[in-house]
PDB file of C-alpha atoms in Angstrom:
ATOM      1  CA  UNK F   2      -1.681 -18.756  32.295  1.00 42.00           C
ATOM      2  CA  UNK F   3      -0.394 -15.019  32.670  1.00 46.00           C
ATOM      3  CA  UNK F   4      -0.705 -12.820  28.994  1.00 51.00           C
ATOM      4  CA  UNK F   5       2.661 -11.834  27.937  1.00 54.00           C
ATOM      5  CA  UNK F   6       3.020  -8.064  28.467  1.00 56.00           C
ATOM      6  CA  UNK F   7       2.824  -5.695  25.228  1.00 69.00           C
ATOM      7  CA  UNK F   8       4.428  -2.843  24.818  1.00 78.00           C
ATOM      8  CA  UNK F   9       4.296  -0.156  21.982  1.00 84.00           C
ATOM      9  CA  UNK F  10       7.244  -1.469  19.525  1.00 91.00           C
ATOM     10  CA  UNK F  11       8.030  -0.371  15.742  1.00 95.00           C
ATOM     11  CA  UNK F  12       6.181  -2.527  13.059  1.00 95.00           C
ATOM     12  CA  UNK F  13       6.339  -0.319   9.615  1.00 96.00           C
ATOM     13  CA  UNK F  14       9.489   1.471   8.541  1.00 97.00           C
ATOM     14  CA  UNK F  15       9.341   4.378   7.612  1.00 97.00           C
ATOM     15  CA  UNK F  16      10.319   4.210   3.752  1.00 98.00           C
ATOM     16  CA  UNK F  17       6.755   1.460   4.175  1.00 98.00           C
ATOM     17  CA  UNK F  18       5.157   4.188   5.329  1.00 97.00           C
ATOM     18  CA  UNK F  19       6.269   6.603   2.911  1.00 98.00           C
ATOM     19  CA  UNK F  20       5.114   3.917  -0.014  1.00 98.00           C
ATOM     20  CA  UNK F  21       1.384   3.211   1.725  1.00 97.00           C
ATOM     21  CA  UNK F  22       0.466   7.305   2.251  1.00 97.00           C
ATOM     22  CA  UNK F  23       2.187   8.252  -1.235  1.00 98.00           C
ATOM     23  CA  UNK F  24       0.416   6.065  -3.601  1.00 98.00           C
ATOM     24  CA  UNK F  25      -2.534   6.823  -1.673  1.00 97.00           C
ATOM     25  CA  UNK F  26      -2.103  10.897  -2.655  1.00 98.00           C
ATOM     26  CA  UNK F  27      -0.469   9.767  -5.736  1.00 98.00           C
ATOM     27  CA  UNK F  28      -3.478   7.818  -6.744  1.00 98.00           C
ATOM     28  CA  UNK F  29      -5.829  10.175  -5.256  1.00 97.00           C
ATOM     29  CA  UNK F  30      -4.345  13.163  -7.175  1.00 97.00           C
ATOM     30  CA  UNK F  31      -4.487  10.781 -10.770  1.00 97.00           C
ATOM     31  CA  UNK F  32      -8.257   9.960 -10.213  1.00 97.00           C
ATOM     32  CA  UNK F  33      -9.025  13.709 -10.142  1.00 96.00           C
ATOM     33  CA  UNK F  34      -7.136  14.699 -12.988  1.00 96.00           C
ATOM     34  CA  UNK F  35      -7.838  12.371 -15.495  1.00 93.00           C
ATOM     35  CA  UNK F  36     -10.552  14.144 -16.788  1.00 89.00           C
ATOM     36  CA  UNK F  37      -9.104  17.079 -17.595  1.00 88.00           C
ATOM     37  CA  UNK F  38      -6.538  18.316 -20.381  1.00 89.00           C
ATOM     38  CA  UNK F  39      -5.590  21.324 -18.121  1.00 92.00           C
ATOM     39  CA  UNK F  40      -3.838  18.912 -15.562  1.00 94.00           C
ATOM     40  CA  UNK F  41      -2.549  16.521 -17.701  1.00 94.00           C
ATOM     41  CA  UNK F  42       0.749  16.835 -16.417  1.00 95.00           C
ATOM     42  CA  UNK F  43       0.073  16.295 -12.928  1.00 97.00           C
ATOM     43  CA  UNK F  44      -1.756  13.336 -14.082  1.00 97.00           C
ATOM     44  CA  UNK F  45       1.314  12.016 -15.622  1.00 96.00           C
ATOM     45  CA  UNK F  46       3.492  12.756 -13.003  1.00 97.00           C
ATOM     46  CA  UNK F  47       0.964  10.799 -10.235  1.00 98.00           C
ATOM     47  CA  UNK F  48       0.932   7.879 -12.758  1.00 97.00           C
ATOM     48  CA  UNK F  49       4.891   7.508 -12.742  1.00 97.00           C
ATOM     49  CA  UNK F  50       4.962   8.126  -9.457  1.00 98.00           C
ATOM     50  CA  UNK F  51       2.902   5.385  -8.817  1.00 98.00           C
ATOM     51  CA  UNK F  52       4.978   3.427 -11.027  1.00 98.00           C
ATOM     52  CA  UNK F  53       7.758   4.039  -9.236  1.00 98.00           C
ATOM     53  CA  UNK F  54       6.402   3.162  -5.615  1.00 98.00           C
ATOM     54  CA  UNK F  55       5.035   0.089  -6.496  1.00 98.00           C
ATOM     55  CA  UNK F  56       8.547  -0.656  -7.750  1.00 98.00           C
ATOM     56  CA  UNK F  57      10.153  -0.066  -4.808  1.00 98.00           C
ATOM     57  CA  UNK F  58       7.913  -2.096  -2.785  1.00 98.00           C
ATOM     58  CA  UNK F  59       8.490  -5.034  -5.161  1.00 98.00           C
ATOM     59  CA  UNK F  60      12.079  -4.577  -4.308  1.00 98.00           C
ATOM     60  CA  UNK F  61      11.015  -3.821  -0.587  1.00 97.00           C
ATOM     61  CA  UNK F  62       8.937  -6.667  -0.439  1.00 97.00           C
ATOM     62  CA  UNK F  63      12.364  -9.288  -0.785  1.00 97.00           C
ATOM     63  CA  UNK F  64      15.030  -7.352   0.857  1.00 96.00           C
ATOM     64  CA  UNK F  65      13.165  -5.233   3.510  1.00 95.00           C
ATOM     65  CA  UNK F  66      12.377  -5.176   6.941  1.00 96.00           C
ATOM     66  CA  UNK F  67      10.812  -8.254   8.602  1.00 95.00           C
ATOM     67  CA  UNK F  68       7.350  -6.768   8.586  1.00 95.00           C
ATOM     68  CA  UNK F  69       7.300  -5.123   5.100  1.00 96.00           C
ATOM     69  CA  UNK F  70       8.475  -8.862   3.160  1.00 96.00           C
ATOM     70  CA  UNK F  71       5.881 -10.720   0.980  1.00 95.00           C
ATOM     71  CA  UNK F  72       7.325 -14.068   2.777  1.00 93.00           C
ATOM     72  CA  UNK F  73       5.941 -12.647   6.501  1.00 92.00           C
ATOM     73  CA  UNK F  74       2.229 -11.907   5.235  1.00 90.00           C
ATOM     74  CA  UNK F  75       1.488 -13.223   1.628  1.00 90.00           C
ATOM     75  CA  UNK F  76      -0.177 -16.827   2.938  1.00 85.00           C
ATOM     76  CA  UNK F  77      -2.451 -19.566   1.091  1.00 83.00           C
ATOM     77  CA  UNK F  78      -5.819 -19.932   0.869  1.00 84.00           C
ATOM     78  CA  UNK F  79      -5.867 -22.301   3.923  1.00 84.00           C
ATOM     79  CA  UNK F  80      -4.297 -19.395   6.229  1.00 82.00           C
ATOM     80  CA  UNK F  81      -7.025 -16.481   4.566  1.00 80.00           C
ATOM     81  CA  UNK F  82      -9.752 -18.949   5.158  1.00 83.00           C
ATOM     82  CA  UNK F  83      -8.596 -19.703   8.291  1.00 82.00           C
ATOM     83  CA  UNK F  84      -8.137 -15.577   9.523  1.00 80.00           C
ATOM     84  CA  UNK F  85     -12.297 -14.934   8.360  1.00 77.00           C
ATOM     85  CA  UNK F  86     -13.321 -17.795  10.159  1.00 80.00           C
ATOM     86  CA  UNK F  87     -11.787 -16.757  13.375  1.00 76.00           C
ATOM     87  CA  UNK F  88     -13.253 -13.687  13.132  1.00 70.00           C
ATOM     88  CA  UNK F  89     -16.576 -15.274  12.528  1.00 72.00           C
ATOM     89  CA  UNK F  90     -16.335 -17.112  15.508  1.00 70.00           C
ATOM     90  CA  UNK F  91     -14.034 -15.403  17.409  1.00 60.00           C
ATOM     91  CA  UNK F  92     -15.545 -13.043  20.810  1.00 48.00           C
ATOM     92  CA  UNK F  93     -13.948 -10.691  23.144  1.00 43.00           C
ATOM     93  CA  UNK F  94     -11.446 -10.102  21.021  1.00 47.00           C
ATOM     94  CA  UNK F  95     -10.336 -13.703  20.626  1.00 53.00           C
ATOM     95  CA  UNK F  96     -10.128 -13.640  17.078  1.00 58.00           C
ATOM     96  CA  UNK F  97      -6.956 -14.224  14.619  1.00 63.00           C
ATOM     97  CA  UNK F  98      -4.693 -11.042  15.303  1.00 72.00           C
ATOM     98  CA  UNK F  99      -1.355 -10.417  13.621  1.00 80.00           C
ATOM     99  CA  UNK F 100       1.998  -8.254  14.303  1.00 87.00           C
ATOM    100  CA  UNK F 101       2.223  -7.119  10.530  1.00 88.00           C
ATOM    101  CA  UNK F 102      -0.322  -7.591   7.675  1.00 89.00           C
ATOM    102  CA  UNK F 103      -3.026 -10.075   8.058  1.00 86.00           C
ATOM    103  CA  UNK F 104      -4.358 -12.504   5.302  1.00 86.00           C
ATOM    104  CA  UNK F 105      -6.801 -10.289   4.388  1.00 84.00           C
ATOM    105  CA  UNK F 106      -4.478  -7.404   4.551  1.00 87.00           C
ATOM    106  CA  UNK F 107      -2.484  -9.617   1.833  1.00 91.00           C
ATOM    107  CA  UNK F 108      -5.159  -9.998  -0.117  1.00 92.00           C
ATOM    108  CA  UNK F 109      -5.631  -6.562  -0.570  1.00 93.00           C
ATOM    109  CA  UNK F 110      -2.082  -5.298  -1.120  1.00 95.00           C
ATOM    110  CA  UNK F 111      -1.534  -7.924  -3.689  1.00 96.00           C
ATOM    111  CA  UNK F 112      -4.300  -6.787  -6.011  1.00 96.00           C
ATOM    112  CA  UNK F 113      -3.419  -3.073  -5.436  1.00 97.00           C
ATOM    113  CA  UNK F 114       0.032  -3.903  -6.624  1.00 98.00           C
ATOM    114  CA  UNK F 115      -1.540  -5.726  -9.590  1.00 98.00           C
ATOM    115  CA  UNK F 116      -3.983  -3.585 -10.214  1.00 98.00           C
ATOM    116  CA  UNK F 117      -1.780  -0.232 -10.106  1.00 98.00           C
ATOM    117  CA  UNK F 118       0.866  -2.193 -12.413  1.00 98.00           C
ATOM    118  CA  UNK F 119      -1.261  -2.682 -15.041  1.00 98.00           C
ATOM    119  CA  UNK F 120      -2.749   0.905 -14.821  1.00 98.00           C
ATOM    120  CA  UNK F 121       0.460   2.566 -15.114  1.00 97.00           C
ATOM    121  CA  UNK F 122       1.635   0.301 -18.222  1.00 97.00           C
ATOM    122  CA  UNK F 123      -1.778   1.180 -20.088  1.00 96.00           C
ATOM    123  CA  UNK F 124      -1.145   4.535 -19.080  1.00 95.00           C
ATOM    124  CA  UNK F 125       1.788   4.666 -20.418  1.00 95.00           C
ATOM    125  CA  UNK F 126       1.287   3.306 -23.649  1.00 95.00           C
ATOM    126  CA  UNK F 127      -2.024   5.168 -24.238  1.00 92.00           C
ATOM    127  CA  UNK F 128       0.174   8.529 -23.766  1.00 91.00           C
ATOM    128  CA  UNK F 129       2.428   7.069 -26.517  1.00 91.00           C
ATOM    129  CA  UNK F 130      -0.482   6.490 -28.349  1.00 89.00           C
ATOM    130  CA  UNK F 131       0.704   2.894 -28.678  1.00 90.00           C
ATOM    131  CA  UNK F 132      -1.941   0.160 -28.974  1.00 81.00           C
ATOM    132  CA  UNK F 133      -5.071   1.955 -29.665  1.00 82.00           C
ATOM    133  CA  UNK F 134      -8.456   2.683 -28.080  1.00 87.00           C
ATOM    134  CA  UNK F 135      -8.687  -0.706 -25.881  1.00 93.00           C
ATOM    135  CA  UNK F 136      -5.923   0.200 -23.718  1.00 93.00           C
ATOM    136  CA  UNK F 137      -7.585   3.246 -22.790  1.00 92.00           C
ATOM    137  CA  UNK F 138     -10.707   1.691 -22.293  1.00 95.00           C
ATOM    138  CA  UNK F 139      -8.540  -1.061 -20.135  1.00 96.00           C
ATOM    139  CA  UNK F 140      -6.803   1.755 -18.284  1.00 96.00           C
ATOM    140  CA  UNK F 141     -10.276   3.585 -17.189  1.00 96.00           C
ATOM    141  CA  UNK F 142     -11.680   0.228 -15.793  1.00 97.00           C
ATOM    142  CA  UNK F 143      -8.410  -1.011 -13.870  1.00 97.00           C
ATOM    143  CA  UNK F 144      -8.633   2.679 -11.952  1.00 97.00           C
ATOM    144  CA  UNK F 145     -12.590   1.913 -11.323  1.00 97.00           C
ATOM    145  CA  UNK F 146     -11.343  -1.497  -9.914  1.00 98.00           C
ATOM    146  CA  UNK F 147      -8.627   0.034  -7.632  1.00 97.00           C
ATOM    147  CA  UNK F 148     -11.154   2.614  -6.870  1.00 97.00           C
ATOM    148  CA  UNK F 149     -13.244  -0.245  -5.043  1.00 97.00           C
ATOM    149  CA  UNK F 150     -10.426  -1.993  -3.651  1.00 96.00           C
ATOM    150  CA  UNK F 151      -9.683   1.346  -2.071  1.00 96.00           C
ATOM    151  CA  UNK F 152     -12.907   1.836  -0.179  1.00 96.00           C
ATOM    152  CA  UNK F 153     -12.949  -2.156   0.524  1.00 94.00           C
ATOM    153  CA  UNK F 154      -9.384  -1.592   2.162  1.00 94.00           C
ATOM    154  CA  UNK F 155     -10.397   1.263   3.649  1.00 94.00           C
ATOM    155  CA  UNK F 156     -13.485  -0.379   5.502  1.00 94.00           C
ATOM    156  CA  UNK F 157     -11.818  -3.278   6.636  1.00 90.00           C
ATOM    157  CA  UNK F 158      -8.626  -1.619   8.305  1.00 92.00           C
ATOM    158  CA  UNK F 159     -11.626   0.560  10.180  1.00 92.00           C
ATOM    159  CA  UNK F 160     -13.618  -3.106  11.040  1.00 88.00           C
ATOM    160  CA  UNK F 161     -10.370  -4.604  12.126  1.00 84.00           C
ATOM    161  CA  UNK F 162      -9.742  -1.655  14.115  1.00 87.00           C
ATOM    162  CA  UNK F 163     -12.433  -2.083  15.768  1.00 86.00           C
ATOM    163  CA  UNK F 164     -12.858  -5.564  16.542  1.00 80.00           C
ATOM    164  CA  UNK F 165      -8.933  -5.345  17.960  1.00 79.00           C
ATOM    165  CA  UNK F 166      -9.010  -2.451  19.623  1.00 83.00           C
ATOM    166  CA  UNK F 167      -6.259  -1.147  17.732  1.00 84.00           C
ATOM    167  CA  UNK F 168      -5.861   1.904  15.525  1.00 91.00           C
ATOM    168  CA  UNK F 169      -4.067   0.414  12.723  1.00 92.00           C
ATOM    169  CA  UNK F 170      -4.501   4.056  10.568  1.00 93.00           C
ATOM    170  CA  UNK F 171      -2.328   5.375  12.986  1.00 94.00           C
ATOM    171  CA  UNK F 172      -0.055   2.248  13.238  1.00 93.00           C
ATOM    172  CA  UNK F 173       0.646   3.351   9.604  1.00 95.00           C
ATOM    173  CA  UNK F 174       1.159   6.789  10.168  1.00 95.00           C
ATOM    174  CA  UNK F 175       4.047   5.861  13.595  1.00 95.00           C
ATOM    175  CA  UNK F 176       4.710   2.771  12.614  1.00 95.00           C
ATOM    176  CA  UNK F 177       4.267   1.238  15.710  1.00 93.00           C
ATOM    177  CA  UNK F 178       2.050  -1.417  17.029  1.00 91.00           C
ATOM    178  CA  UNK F 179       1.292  -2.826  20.370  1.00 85.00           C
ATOM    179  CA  UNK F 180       3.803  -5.911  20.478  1.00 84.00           C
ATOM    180  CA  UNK F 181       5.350  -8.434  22.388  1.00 78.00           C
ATOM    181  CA  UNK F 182       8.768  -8.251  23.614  1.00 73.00           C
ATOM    182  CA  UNK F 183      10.932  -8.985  21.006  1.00 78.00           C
ATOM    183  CA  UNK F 184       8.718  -8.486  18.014  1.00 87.00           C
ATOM    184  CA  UNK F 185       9.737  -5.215  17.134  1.00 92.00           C
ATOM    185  CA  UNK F 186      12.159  -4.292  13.922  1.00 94.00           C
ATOM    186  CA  UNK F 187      15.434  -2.200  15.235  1.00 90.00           C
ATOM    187  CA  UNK F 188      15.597   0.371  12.260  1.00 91.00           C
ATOM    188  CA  UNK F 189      13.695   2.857  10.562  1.00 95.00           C
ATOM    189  CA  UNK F 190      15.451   3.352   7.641  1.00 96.00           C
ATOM    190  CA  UNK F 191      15.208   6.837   7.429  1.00 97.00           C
ATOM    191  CA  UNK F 192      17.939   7.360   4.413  1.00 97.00           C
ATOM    192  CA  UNK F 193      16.003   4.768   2.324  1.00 97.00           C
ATOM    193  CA  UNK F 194      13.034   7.038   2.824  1.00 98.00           C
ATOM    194  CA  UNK F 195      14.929  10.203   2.118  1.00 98.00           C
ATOM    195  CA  UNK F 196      16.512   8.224  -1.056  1.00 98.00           C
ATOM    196  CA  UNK F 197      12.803   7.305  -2.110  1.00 98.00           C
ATOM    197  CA  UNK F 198      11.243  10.945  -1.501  1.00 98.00           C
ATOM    198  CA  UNK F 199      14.554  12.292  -3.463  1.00 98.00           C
ATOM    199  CA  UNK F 200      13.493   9.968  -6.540  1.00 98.00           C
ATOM    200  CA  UNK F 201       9.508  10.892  -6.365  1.00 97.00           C
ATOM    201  CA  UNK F 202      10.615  14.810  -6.612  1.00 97.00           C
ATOM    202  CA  UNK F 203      12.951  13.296  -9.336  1.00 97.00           C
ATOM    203  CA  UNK F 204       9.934  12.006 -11.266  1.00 96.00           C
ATOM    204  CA  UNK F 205       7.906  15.724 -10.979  1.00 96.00           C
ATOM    205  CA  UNK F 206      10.937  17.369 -12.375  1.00 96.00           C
ATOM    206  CA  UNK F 207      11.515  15.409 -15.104  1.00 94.00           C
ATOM    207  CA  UNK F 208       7.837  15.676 -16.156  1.00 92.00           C
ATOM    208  CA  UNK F 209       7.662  19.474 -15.856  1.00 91.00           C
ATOM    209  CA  UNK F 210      10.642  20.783 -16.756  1.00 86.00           C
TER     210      UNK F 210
END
């Protein structure tokens, strides 16, 4: 049995793309300001921008390219278990391997959305000085916890690299994937990532001006 050809095809749009690499600066950029009175504003403005990305992949998530919905990669327990134990016995690169997000890729982009969702709102609130202490105190763990989800994302896109022979940072930087025929998306969506870049700059200039 002959092993269908692949070719390099597009995987992530680009307003995806845009999302994954600007919360990662956005929540980057919050983590080192929140310490400090000086930057407050910037800290502010990477909260609501963070807001506002994990928004539009909400929205992104239903109506967006094949790849980038929660119905093509957000799977039951049965399917995660299934993806670690195929690593754990899979060899020469026999294991589970998947066009878009795997299960434990799903995993992970789930709680970040949680977890970032729940910072922003006690963010919020604690800047309106609405609820009290506790918020803040829930708002400095829930950035600890996405802090470690981070580096645990981070470490197994470089394992799964790896073990597939693939270099899914860059994947996420072309958007485009080794692939069968056929398995590729058609569009970009370049406007939808202008329109989304048009409404972060939106967010920095209603905060500072």
């Amino acid at each position: 049995m002959t092993t269908p050809q692949k070719n390099s095809g597009l995987v992530w749009d680009l307003p995806l793309r845009l999302f994954h690499w600007s919360l990662a600066l956005c929540f980057a950029g919050a983590w080192l300001t929140a310490e400090s009175e000086v930057w407050k504003l910037w800290h502010i403005s990477f909260g609501y921008s963070m807001g506002l990305l994990v928004g539009f992949r909400l929205i992104w998530g239903v109506l967006g390219t094949r790849y980038a919905r929660f119905s093509e990669f957000v799977k039951g327990p049965s399917a995660v278990k299934a993806y670690f134990l195929s690593h754990l016995r899979g060899q020469n690169g026999q294991a589970e391997q998947h066009v878009g997000h795997n299960p434990a890729g799903a995993l992970a982009i789930i709680a970040i959305l949680l977890t970032t969702i729940i910072i922003v709102v006690s963010g919020y609130l604690t800047y309106q000085e609405i609820g009290g202490d506790w918020l803040s105190e829930v708002h400095e763990v829930m950035a600890s916890l996405l802090m470690a989800i981070v580096v645990l994302h981070i470490a197994a896109v470089v394992a799964t690299s790896v073990l597939q022979k693939e270099n899914l940072v860059r994947a996420m930087l072309t958007g485009k994937k080794k692939l069968t025929d056929g398995a590729a998306i058609q569009q970009s969506r370049p406007v939808l990532a202008l329109l989304l870049l048009a409404a972060l700059m939106a967010v920095w200039w209603g905060v500072f001006r």
